[in-house]
């Protein structure tokens, strides 16, 4: 299949009306279109069409029990899709939508079980990104979209990443620049009395608690689950975000981290392994290593979040076999950064 790739004016999408009409026509005919959102690029199909949705699973190589997020472009689109909207959900929608947070509701029959991975609930997201919203609006129906990467690979924050993973497997990629936040949306389940955070993101636990009070955090967010334990978001059980290299996180005081990584670098070089470090602006000059990937300023976690997946992809571009990454504080967006980093590292963490 030939994958059409078209750039659009992401500040004023109306200037590229013809591209959006082409994309809308493809998705209306049951095709797959990747599009940018403020979190990561999504791979879209008509959320209400089980045959179209199945194609998403095939293109990504995604297990069919892993439900998809349904994207809308205006609030009124949610009512036919969900059974009830609790007071807390309503508050979250009012404060954070449109934006990088996904909310889980009980679904109506309009959502096919292919979209919800066989669950009785559905995840709904109202993105802020103008290209995403204009595309959904032109399609005229809600769009199911997982991150537009091959299953298990880091999520794409640029159209070029989507092309690398999915070229010739999907109909079209709308290139609307880079994804500002760079980490997938926060996911919160408000269907029970105490809302539960299933995936941390740029809308932080602290921001949510300031809005609706105390929430719980699914165990899978913070640590590796034991055999047989299940995360509440099925997708959190899969190894995810991994570059091809082996990633190890080093956690501790900065000076200790630097000296530990330097001694590990020596060991790798002696074994003839190509080694790299995911370092920060503060530490980039302190490692005895040629392959330094600077993820950003340690004091600007928003910048670190937005560079995380591209940094993991760089490990592959450099052909590294071992990568050491500095740890970050798990407060605010730090919780989301460490959640993705720990998964990339297969929970391989050395405390120093
Ligand atoms: O930022 C995002 O959310 C991006 C953009 C494209 O919107 N999408 C995204 O989708 O990250 P995906 O498929 O890569 O991740 C969706 C996660 C999976 O872990 C899935 O298991 C979980 O959401 N999920 C979806 N529906 C659910 C449901 N009804 N109950 C619990 N978890 C659900
Ligand atoms: Mg994903």
XYZ file of C-alpha atoms and ligand atoms in Angstrom:
386
model
C 0.000 0.000 0.000
C 1.212 3.487 -0.826
C 1.119 5.736 2.261
C 0.213 9.322 1.364
C 2.069 11.885 3.504
C 0.830 15.482 3.496
C 1.979 18.491 5.517
C -0.632 20.861 6.900
C -0.645 24.329 8.407
C -1.023 23.345 12.062
C -1.683 26.901 13.204
C -4.477 27.448 10.733
C -5.639 24.045 9.399
C -8.349 25.686 7.269
C -5.563 26.732 4.886
C -5.182 23.063 3.920
C -8.821 22.207 3.428
C -8.019 19.881 0.485
C -5.721 17.698 2.634
C -8.357 17.355 5.341
C -11.021 16.491 2.767
C -8.755 13.779 1.349
C -8.045 12.401 4.855
C -11.742 12.516 5.744
C -12.665 10.675 2.588
C -10.120 7.921 3.361
C -11.337 7.435 6.922
C -15.002 7.528 5.848
C -14.205 4.651 3.491
C -12.809 2.563 6.350
C -9.132 3.492 5.908
C -6.389 4.374 8.394
C -5.060 7.923 8.810
C -2.304 8.924 11.253
C -2.646 12.430 12.681
C -0.874 14.629 15.243
C -2.189 15.365 18.700
C -0.570 17.452 21.446
C 0.567 14.227 23.194
C 1.767 11.862 20.436
C 0.649 10.993 16.888
C -2.433 8.746 16.723
C -3.414 6.096 14.166
C -7.062 6.797 13.417
C -10.004 4.754 12.152
C -13.770 5.192 12.436
C -14.409 4.230 16.093
C -17.918 3.010 15.232
C -16.858 0.673 12.408
C -15.529 -2.698 13.663
C -13.945 -3.598 10.306
C -12.015 -0.335 10.114
C -10.906 -0.662 13.736
C -9.567 -4.186 13.131
C -7.165 -2.718 10.564
C -5.532 -0.649 13.330
C -4.651 -3.816 15.259
C -3.208 -5.401 12.114
C -1.102 -2.384 11.114
C 0.377 -1.960 14.592
C 0.667 -5.649 15.437
C -1.404 -4.839 18.529
C -3.001 -7.530 20.738
C -6.782 -7.407 20.247
C -7.527 -7.258 24.003
C -5.916 -3.828 24.214
C -8.718 -1.234 23.885
C -8.448 1.974 21.874
C -9.018 5.578 22.931
C -11.952 7.285 21.174
C -11.263 10.884 20.127
C -13.903 13.597 19.785
C -13.762 17.185 18.526
C -16.584 18.664 20.577
C -18.203 17.815 23.908
C -21.615 17.021 22.404
C -20.098 13.994 20.628
C -19.639 12.150 23.941
C -23.303 11.750 24.938
C -24.293 8.918 22.542
C -21.081 6.996 23.436
C -21.288 6.741 27.245
C -23.942 5.609 29.725
C -23.553 8.206 32.453
C -21.269 11.068 33.328
C -20.556 11.381 37.063
C -20.109 14.734 38.829
C -16.368 14.124 39.108
C -16.060 13.239 35.438
C -18.005 16.366 34.529
C -15.591 18.475 36.580
C -12.537 16.918 34.927
C -14.072 17.501 31.489
C -14.783 21.137 32.328
C -11.321 21.872 33.708
C -9.025 19.817 31.468
C -10.805 19.337 28.116
C -9.741 19.922 25.452
C -6.347 18.644 26.602
C -4.054 15.699 27.347
C -6.350 13.635 29.613
C -8.452 10.585 28.742
C -11.468 9.616 30.853
C -12.979 6.105 31.153
C -16.782 5.751 31.084
C -19.295 2.896 30.839
C -19.955 2.511 27.124
C -23.175 2.333 25.127
C -23.786 -0.242 22.386
C -22.720 2.285 19.782
C -19.081 1.475 20.632
C -18.224 -1.893 19.071
C -16.367 -4.410 21.240
C -13.459 -4.288 18.743
C -12.896 -0.667 19.829
C -13.220 -1.340 23.569
C -11.134 -4.539 23.518
C -14.162 -6.472 24.776
C -14.556 -4.244 27.887
C -17.865 -2.641 28.959
C -16.079 0.699 29.303
C -14.698 3.159 26.775
C -11.832 5.655 26.987
C -12.717 9.119 25.639
C -10.296 11.913 24.768
C -10.948 15.436 23.519
C -7.583 16.651 22.185
C -6.552 20.283 22.071
C -4.362 20.057 18.942
C -5.980 22.024 16.101
C -5.004 19.571 13.346
C -6.508 16.681 15.327
C -9.723 18.550 15.996
C -10.144 19.737 12.427
C -9.586 16.216 11.131
C -12.136 14.675 13.541
C -14.608 17.417 12.649
C -14.199 16.762 8.911
C -14.595 12.993 9.458
C -17.902 13.652 11.224
C -17.628 10.679 13.642
C -15.507 9.798 16.693
C -12.066 8.458 15.804
C -10.422 5.508 17.553
C -6.681 6.087 17.753
C -3.867 4.389 19.583
C -0.384 5.868 19.375
C 0.814 5.532 15.751
C 3.846 3.335 16.461
C 4.378 -0.371 15.873
C 3.334 -2.185 19.032
C 6.133 -2.086 21.631
C 8.095 0.775 20.026
C 8.350 4.288 21.492
C 5.318 6.445 20.667
C 5.801 8.829 17.699
C 6.086 12.546 18.326
C 6.806 13.442 14.671
C 5.313 12.359 11.322
C 8.728 10.922 10.393
C 8.514 8.474 13.332
C 5.133 7.277 12.107
C 6.595 6.786 8.640
C 9.472 4.712 10.023
C 7.110 2.343 11.831
C 4.032 2.220 9.604
C 4.975 3.243 6.055
C 3.068 1.154 3.491
C 0.826 -0.294 6.220
C -1.571 2.666 6.468
C -3.344 4.932 3.982
C -2.219 8.396 5.044
C -0.139 10.440 7.477
C -1.128 14.048 8.202
C 2.110 15.850 9.075
C 1.209 18.586 11.535
C 4.598 19.207 13.146
C 5.806 17.800 16.445
C 3.701 16.782 19.429
C 4.143 19.431 22.076
C 3.792 17.314 25.247
C 5.490 14.217 23.866
C 3.996 11.714 26.340
C 0.644 9.961 25.895
C -2.386 11.373 27.713
C -3.134 10.843 31.373
C -5.812 8.134 31.785
C -8.265 8.278 34.682
C -11.079 5.869 35.515
C -13.910 7.670 37.284
C -16.382 4.811 37.039
C -15.843 3.789 40.704
C -16.198 5.818 43.973
C -12.522 6.611 44.280
C -11.193 7.589 40.841
C -8.104 5.704 39.769
C -5.146 6.917 37.729
C -4.354 4.237 35.131
C -1.622 6.048 33.208
C 0.219 9.222 34.313
C 0.664 12.053 31.812
C 0.998 15.806 31.516
C -2.199 16.398 33.490
C -0.621 15.349 36.783
C -2.007 13.501 39.815
C -1.602 16.740 41.782
C -3.638 18.714 39.202
C -6.417 16.093 39.248
C -6.538 15.966 43.064
C -6.809 19.751 43.201
C -9.923 19.411 41.038
C -11.788 16.329 42.362
C -10.038 15.351 45.613
C -8.126 12.187 46.499
C -7.554 9.592 43.783
C -5.855 6.206 43.840
C -3.027 5.140 41.547
C -3.109 1.774 39.805
C -0.154 -0.345 40.968
C 1.010 -0.815 37.374
C 1.822 2.917 37.157
C 4.584 2.782 39.746
C 6.053 -0.703 39.738
C 6.415 -3.948 37.876
C 3.448 -6.244 38.408
C 3.920 -9.769 39.728
C 3.078 -12.660 37.426
C -0.701 -12.999 37.228
C -1.441 -9.404 38.356
C -3.377 -7.300 35.838
C -3.173 -3.560 35.258
C -6.515 -1.728 34.911
C -5.415 -0.324 31.543
C -4.728 -3.503 29.547
C -2.027 -1.767 27.491
C 0.101 -1.151 30.571
C 0.936 -4.853 30.776
C 2.882 -4.944 27.536
C 6.572 -4.098 27.320
C 6.416 -0.738 25.764
C 8.424 2.228 24.682
C 11.509 0.088 24.270
C 14.385 1.027 22.036
C 16.347 -1.918 20.664
C 19.143 -1.212 23.171
C 19.170 -2.515 26.704
C 18.260 0.425 28.988
C 19.306 0.736 32.653
C 18.168 3.578 34.944
C 20.597 4.887 37.544
C 18.940 6.581 40.521
C 20.564 8.581 43.317
C 22.482 11.751 44.117
C 23.872 13.342 40.946
C 27.572 12.813 41.782
C 26.962 9.126 42.630
C 24.969 8.618 39.436
C 27.749 10.114 37.297
C 30.483 7.979 38.826
C 28.380 4.792 38.648
C 27.551 5.396 34.981
C 31.194 6.140 34.172
C 32.325 2.875 35.742
C 29.613 0.964 33.848
C 30.664 2.675 30.596
C 34.232 1.385 31.106
C 32.966 -2.164 31.631
C 30.942 -1.973 28.395
C 33.803 -0.561 26.357
C 36.050 -3.364 27.619
C 33.446 -5.828 26.360
C 33.387 -3.982 23.000
C 29.742 -2.967 23.423
C 28.479 0.306 21.970
C 27.246 2.280 24.962
C 25.378 5.578 25.363
C 23.991 7.823 28.084
C 20.689 9.692 28.275
C 21.997 12.731 30.150
C 20.709 16.176 31.083
C 21.994 19.684 30.322
C 23.476 19.637 33.819
C 25.516 16.437 33.317
C 26.185 16.129 29.572
C 29.918 17.000 29.887
C 30.570 14.607 32.745
C 30.546 11.226 31.048
C 33.504 9.436 29.426
C 31.411 8.424 26.461
C 31.009 9.500 22.812
C 27.277 8.822 22.613
C 25.553 11.366 24.826
C 21.857 11.977 24.224
C 20.792 15.196 25.948
C 17.171 14.861 27.023
C 16.872 18.429 28.362
C 17.206 20.597 31.424
C 16.638 18.655 34.666
C 14.808 21.662 36.099
C 12.335 21.695 33.195
C 10.414 18.414 33.358
C 8.072 19.539 30.573
C 11.059 19.680 28.233
C 12.306 16.272 29.451
C 8.839 14.758 28.823
C 8.655 16.205 25.347
C 12.108 14.805 24.425
C 11.773 11.370 26.030
C 10.539 9.285 23.102
C 12.766 10.977 20.546
C 15.722 10.297 22.866
C 14.811 6.603 23.030
C 14.548 6.514 19.238
C 17.994 8.168 19.007
C 19.456 5.213 20.908
C 18.425 3.084 17.936
C 19.724 5.553 15.356
C 23.114 5.419 17.062
C 23.046 1.609 17.040
C 23.627 1.391 20.787
C 23.439 -1.914 22.596
C 23.515 -0.519 26.148
C 22.082 2.772 27.397
C 22.269 4.320 30.867
C 19.617 6.868 31.813
C 19.522 9.207 34.786
C 16.387 8.954 36.955
C 13.988 11.848 37.686
C 11.853 12.787 40.709
C 8.442 11.112 40.547
C 6.369 14.186 41.365
C 4.327 16.232 38.872
C 5.110 15.246 35.266
C 8.055 13.290 36.745
C 5.618 10.455 37.538
C 4.789 10.086 33.818
C 8.433 10.409 32.737
C 9.581 7.707 35.164
C 6.615 5.456 34.268
C 7.676 5.442 30.579
C 11.397 5.269 31.356
C 10.956 2.304 33.729
C 9.020 0.453 31.043
C 11.704 1.225 28.463
C 14.225 -0.188 30.935
C 12.135 -3.258 31.737
C 12.238 -1.981 35.373
C 16.020 -2.381 35.396
C 17.040 0.238 37.990
C 20.282 0.569 39.958
C 20.059 2.688 43.127
C 23.350 4.320 44.116
O -2.215 10.536 24.157
C -2.842 9.516 23.864
O -3.654 9.012 24.642
C -2.581 8.911 22.477
C -3.125 9.880 21.444
C -3.065 9.331 20.063
O -4.408 10.269 21.780
N -3.185 7.608 22.378
C -2.701 6.524 23.051
O -3.351 5.327 22.789
O -1.755 6.582 23.815
P -2.731 3.900 23.133
O -3.636 2.936 22.486
O -1.322 3.865 22.766
O -2.921 3.776 24.671
C -4.218 3.621 25.182
C -4.174 3.045 26.574
C -3.839 1.564 26.569
O -2.972 1.286 27.662
C -5.202 0.925 26.783
O -5.098 -0.323 27.415
C -5.899 1.958 27.659
O -5.488 3.175 27.103
N -7.366 1.893 27.551
C -8.137 2.157 26.471
N -9.430 1.940 26.744
C -9.503 1.553 28.039
C -10.557 1.165 28.919
N -11.828 1.131 28.524
N -10.243 0.791 30.188
C -8.948 0.828 30.616
N -7.911 1.178 29.838
C -8.173 1.529 28.564
Mg 0.585 3.248 22.678
